[in-house]
Structure formats: C-alpha cells, structure tokens
PDB file of C-alpha atoms in Angstrom:
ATOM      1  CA  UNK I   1      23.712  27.023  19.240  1.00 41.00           C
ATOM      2  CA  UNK I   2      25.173  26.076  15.641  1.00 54.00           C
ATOM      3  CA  UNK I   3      21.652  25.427  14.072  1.00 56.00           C
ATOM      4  CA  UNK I   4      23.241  25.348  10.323  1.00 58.00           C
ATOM      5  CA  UNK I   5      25.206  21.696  11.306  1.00 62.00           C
ATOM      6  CA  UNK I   6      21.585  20.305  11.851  1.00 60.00           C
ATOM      7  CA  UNK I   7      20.779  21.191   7.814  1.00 57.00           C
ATOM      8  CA  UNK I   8      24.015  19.678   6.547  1.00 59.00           C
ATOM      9  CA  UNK I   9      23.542  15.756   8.059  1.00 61.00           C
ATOM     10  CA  UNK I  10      21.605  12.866   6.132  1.00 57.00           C
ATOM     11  CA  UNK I  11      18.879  12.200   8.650  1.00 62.00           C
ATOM     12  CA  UNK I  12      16.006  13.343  10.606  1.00 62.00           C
ATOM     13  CA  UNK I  13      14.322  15.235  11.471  1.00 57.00           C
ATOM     14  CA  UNK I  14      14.112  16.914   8.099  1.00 66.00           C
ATOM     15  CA  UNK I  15      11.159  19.748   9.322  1.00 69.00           C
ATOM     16  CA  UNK I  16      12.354  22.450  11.638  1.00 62.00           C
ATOM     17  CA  UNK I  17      10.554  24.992  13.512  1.00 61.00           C
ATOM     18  CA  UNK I  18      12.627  28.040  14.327  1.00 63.00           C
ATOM     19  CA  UNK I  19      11.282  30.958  16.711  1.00 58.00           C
ATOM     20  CA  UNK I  20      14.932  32.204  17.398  1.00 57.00           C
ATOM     21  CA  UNK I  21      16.852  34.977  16.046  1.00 59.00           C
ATOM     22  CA  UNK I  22      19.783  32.634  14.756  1.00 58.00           C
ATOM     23  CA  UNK I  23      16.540  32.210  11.717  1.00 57.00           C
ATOM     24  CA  UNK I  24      19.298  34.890   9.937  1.00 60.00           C
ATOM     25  CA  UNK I  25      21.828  33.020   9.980  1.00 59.00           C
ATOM     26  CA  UNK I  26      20.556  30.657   7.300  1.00 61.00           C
ATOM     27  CA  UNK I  27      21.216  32.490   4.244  1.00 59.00           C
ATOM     28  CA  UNK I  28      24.608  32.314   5.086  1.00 59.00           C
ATOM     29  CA  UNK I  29      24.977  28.196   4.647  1.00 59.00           C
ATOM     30  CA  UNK I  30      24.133  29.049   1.332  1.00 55.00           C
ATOM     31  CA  UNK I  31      28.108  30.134  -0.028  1.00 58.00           C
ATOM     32  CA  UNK I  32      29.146  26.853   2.401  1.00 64.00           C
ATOM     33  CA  UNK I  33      28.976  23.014   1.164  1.00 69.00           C
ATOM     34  CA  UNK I  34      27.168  23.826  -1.859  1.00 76.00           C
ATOM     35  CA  UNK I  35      23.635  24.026  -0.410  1.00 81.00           C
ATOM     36  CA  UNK I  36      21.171  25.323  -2.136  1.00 84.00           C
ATOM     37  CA  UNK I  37      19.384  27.544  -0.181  1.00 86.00           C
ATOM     38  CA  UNK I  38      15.396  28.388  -1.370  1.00 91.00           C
ATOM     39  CA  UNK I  39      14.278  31.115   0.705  1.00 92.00           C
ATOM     40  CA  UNK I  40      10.373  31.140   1.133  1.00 96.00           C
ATOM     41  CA  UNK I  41       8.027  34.304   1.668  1.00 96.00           C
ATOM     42  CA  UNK I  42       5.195  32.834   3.043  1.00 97.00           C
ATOM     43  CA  UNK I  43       3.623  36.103   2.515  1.00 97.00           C
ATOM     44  CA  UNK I  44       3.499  34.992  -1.496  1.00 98.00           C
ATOM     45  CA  UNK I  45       2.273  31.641  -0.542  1.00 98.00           C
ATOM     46  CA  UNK I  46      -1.305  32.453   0.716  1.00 98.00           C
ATOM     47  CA  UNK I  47      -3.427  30.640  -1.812  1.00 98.00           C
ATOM     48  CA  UNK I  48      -2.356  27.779  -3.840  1.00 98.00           C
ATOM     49  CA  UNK I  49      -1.371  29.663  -6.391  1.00 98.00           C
ATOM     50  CA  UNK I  50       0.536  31.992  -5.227  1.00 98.00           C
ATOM     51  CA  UNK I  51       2.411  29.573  -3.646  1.00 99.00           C
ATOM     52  CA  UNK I  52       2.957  27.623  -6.879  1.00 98.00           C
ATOM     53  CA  UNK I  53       3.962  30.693  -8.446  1.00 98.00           C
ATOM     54  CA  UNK I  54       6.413  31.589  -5.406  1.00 98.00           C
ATOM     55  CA  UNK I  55       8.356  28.024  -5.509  1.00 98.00           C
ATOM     56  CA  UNK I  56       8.482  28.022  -8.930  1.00 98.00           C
ATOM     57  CA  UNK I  57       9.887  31.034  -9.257  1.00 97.00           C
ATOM     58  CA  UNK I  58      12.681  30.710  -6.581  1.00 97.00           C
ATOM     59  CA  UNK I  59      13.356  27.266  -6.696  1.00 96.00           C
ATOM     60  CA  UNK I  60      13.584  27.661 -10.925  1.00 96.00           C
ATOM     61  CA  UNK I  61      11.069  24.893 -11.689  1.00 97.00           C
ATOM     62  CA  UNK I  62      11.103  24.038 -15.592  1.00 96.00           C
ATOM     63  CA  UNK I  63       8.677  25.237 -17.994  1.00 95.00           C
ATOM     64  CA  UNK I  64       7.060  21.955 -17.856  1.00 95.00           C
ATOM     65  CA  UNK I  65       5.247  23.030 -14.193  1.00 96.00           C
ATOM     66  CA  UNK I  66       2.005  23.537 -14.080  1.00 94.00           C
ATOM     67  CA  UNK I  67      -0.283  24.454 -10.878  1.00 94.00           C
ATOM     68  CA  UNK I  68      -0.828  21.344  -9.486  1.00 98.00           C
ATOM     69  CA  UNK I  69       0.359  18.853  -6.389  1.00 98.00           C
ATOM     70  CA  UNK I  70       1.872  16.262  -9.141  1.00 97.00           C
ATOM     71  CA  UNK I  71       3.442  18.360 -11.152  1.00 97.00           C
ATOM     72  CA  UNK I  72       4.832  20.431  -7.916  1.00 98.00           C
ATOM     73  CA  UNK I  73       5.982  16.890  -6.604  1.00 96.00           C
ATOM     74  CA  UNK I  74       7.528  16.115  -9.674  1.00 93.00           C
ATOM     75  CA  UNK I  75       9.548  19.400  -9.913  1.00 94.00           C
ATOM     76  CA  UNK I  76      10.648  19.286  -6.096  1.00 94.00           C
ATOM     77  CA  UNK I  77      11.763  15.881  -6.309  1.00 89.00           C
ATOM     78  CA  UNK I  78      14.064  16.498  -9.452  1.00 86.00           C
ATOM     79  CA  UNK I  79      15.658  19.466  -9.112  1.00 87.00           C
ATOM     80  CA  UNK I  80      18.860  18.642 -11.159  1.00 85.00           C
ATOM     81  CA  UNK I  81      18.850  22.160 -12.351  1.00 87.00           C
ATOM     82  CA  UNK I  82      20.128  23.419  -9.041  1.00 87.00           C
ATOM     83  CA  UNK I  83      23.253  20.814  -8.778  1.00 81.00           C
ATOM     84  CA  UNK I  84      23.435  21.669  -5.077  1.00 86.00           C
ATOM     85  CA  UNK I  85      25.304  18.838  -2.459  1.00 86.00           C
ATOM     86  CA  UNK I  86      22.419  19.449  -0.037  1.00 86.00           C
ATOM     87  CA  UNK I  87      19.272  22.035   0.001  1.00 89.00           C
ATOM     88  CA  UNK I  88      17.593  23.970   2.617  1.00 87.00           C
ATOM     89  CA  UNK I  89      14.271  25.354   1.992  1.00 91.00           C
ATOM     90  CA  UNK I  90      13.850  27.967   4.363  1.00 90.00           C
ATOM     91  CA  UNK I  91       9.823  29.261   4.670  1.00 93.00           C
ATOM     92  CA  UNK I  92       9.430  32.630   6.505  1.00 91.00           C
ATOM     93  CA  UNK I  93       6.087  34.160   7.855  1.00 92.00           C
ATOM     94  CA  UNK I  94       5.365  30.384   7.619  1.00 92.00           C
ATOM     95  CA  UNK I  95       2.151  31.257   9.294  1.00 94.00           C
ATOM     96  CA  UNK I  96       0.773  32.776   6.129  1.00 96.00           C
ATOM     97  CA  UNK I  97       1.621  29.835   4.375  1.00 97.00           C
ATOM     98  CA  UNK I  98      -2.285  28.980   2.529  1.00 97.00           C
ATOM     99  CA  UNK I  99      -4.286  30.075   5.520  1.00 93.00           C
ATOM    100  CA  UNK I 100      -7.242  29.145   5.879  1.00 92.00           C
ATOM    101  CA  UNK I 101      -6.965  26.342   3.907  1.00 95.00           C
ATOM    102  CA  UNK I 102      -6.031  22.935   5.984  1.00 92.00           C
ATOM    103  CA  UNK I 103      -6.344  20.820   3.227  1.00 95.00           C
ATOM    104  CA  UNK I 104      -3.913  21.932   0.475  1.00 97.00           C
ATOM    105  CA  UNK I 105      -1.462  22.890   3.896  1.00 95.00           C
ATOM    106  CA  UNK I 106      -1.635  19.369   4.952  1.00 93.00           C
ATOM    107  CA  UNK I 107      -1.027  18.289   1.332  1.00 96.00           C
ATOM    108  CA  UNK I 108       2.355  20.826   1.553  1.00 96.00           C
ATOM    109  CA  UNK I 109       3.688  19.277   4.209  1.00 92.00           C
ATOM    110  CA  UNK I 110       3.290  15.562   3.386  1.00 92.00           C
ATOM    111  CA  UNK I 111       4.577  16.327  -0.141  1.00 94.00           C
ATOM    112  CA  UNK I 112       7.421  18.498   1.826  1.00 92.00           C
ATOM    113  CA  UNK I 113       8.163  15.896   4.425  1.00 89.00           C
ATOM    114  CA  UNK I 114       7.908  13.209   1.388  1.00 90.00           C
ATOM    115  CA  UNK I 115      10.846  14.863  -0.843  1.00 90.00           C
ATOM    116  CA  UNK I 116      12.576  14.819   2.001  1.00 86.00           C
ATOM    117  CA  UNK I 117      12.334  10.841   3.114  1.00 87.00           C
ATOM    118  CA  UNK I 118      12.996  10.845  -0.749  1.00 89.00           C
ATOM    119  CA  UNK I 119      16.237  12.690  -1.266  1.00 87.00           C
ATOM    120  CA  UNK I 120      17.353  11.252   2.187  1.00 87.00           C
ATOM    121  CA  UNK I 121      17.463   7.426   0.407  1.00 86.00           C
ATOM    122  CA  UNK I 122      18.353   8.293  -3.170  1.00 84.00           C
ATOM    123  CA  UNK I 123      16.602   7.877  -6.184  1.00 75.00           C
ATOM    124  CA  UNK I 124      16.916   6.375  -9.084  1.00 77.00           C
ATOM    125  CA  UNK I 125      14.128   6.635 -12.067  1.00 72.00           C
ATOM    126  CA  UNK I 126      15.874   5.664 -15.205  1.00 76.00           C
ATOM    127  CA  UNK I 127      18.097   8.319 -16.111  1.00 77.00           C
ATOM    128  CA  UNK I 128      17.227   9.925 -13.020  1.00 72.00           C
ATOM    129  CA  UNK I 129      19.614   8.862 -10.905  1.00 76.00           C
ATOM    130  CA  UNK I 130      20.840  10.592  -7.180  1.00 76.00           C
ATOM    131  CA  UNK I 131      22.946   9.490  -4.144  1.00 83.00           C
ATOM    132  CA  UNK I 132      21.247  10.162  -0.647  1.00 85.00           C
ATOM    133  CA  UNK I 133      21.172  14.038  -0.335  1.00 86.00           C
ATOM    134  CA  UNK I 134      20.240  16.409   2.690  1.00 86.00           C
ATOM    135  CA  UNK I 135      17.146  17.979   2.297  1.00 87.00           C
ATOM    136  CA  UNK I 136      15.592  19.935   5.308  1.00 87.00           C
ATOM    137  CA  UNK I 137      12.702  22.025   5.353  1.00 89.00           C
ATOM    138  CA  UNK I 138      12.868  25.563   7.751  1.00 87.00           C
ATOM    139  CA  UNK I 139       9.753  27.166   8.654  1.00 87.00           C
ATOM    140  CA  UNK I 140       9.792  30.449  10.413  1.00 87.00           C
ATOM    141  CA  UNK I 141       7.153  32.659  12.627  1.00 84.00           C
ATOM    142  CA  UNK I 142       7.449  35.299  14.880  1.00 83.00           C
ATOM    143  CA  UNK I 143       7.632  33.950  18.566  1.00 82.00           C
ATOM    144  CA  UNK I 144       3.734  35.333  19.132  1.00 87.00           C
ATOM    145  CA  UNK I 145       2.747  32.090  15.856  1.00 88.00           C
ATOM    146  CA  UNK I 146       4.625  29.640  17.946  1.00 84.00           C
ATOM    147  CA  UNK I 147       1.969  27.755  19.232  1.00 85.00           C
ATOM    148  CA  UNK I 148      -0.277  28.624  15.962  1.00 89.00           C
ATOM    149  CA  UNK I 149       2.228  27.153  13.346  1.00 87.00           C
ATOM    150  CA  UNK I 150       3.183  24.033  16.157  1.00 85.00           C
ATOM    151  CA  UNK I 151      -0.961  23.055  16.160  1.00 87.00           C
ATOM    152  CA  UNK I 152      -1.159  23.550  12.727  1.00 89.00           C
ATOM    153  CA  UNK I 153       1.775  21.272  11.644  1.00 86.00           C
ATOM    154  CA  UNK I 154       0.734  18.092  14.488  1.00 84.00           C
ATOM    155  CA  UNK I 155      -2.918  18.915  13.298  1.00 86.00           C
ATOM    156  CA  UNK I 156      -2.024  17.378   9.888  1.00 81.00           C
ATOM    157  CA  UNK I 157      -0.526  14.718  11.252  1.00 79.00           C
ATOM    158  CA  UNK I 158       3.181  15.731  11.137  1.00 76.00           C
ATOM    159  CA  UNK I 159       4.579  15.070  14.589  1.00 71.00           C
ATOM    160  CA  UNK I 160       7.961  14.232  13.199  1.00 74.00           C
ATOM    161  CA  UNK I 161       9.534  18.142  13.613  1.00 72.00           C
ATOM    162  CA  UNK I 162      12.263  19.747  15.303  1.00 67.00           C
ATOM    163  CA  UNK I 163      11.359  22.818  17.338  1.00 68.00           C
ATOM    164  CA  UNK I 164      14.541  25.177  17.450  1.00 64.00           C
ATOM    165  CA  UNK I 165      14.033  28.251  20.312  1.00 64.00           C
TER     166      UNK I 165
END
C-alpha cells in the first residue's frame, strides 16, 4: 500500500487512522514535495498544556502564542513560517492525546479537522493570502487502541476519517 500518495492530494479525507507498520514510513515524505512534516508525541500532549507546549514547539508557533484554542487556531491556520507545498501532521501514541478530557479532545479535532477544510479552499485575510494546500492530519496507536482511539474520534462527532490497517 503507498499510504504517503493519500497525504499529497487536495481532498478528503484529511484525518487518518493508521494501525499499520507502514506508520514509519511517514517521516520519509518529509525530504519529498516539500511537505512539512510535524511529528506529534502524544505522550507530551496529555493535558492542555502540554499539548500547547508540544505543537508549539515542533510546529515553531510565533512568540505571539499563548495557551489557548484561539490563539492555537490562529497559529495552525497561518503557518507561513514553515513555507511547506503541503503538511502532514503526524500524532503518535494518539491515544494519550488529553485523556481523560473529552472536551478539550473534541475541541482538537474540530479545530484539526477545521484547518484542514481551511487550507484545502485557500485563504485569503488581507495580506494573508494562500492557494488551496494539502493538509492531513495522522494519528497513530498501537493495534491493541484501535477500537479506543476509533470510539473516541466518532464520539466527538468526527465520522469523516480514514482508517488505514
């Protein structure tokens, strides 16, 4: 299966679910087509803000972030510090991702799936302007999460996800 051709097209599904051991191969799309590639510990993304800290950190957010769902909309929505052609944000031990908190998760993903509806149909807010751009969203569990990570995700509503085995 050549999962990296799904992150490099302009259209959905933009949230992937991947319980295979081709997960690897990801970091290596990040030398092709100028993606930029975020990888994601969900281990540092437990609480809210840890995972604040943990996106800002690898995705380079500007000084101007502060810990909140705005400002992390804001930043993830912008990103013209990266100057990729497409990005793939690639969440591992997405299972850890704020557990125990279905609230701020459900949050994550809408503002997630959001960006990526966003980046998909361009943008343009005054000088901000950008031409429709691949963005796809990775999260990955061990296969024994599967069905853990799968409720959690439809639980909130998302329903719109590709499942990759």
């Amino acid at each position: 299966m050549q999962i990296e051709k799904k992150f490099k097209v302009l259209n959905a599904p933009f949230v992937h679910l991947i319980f295979t051991d081709e997960f690897h191969r990801l970091k290596q799309l990040e030398s092709q087509d100028n993606i930029g590639y975020i990888s994601i510990d969900g281990n540092n993304c437990v609480n809210i803000s840890s995972l604040f800290d943990e996106f800002s950190r690898k995705m380079r957010f500007p000084d101007y972030f502060s810990d909140n769902w705005n400002s992390f909309d804001e930043c993830i929505n912008d990103l013209s510090w990266l100057e990729a052609e497409k990005y793939l944000i690639s969440i591992n031990d997405a299972d850890k991702v704020l557990l125990g908190d279905d609230r701020n998760f459900g949050a994550f993903i809408e503002i997630l799936y959001d960006t990526c509806v966003e980046w998909e149909e361009g943008r343009e807010y005054g000088e901000l302007v950008t031409v429709p751009t691949p963005f796809h969203v990775v999260f990955h569990c061990t296969v024994d999460k599967e069905n853990y990570i799968i409720e959690r995700i439809r639980h909130i509503g998302m329903d719109k996800i590709d499942i990759i085995k």
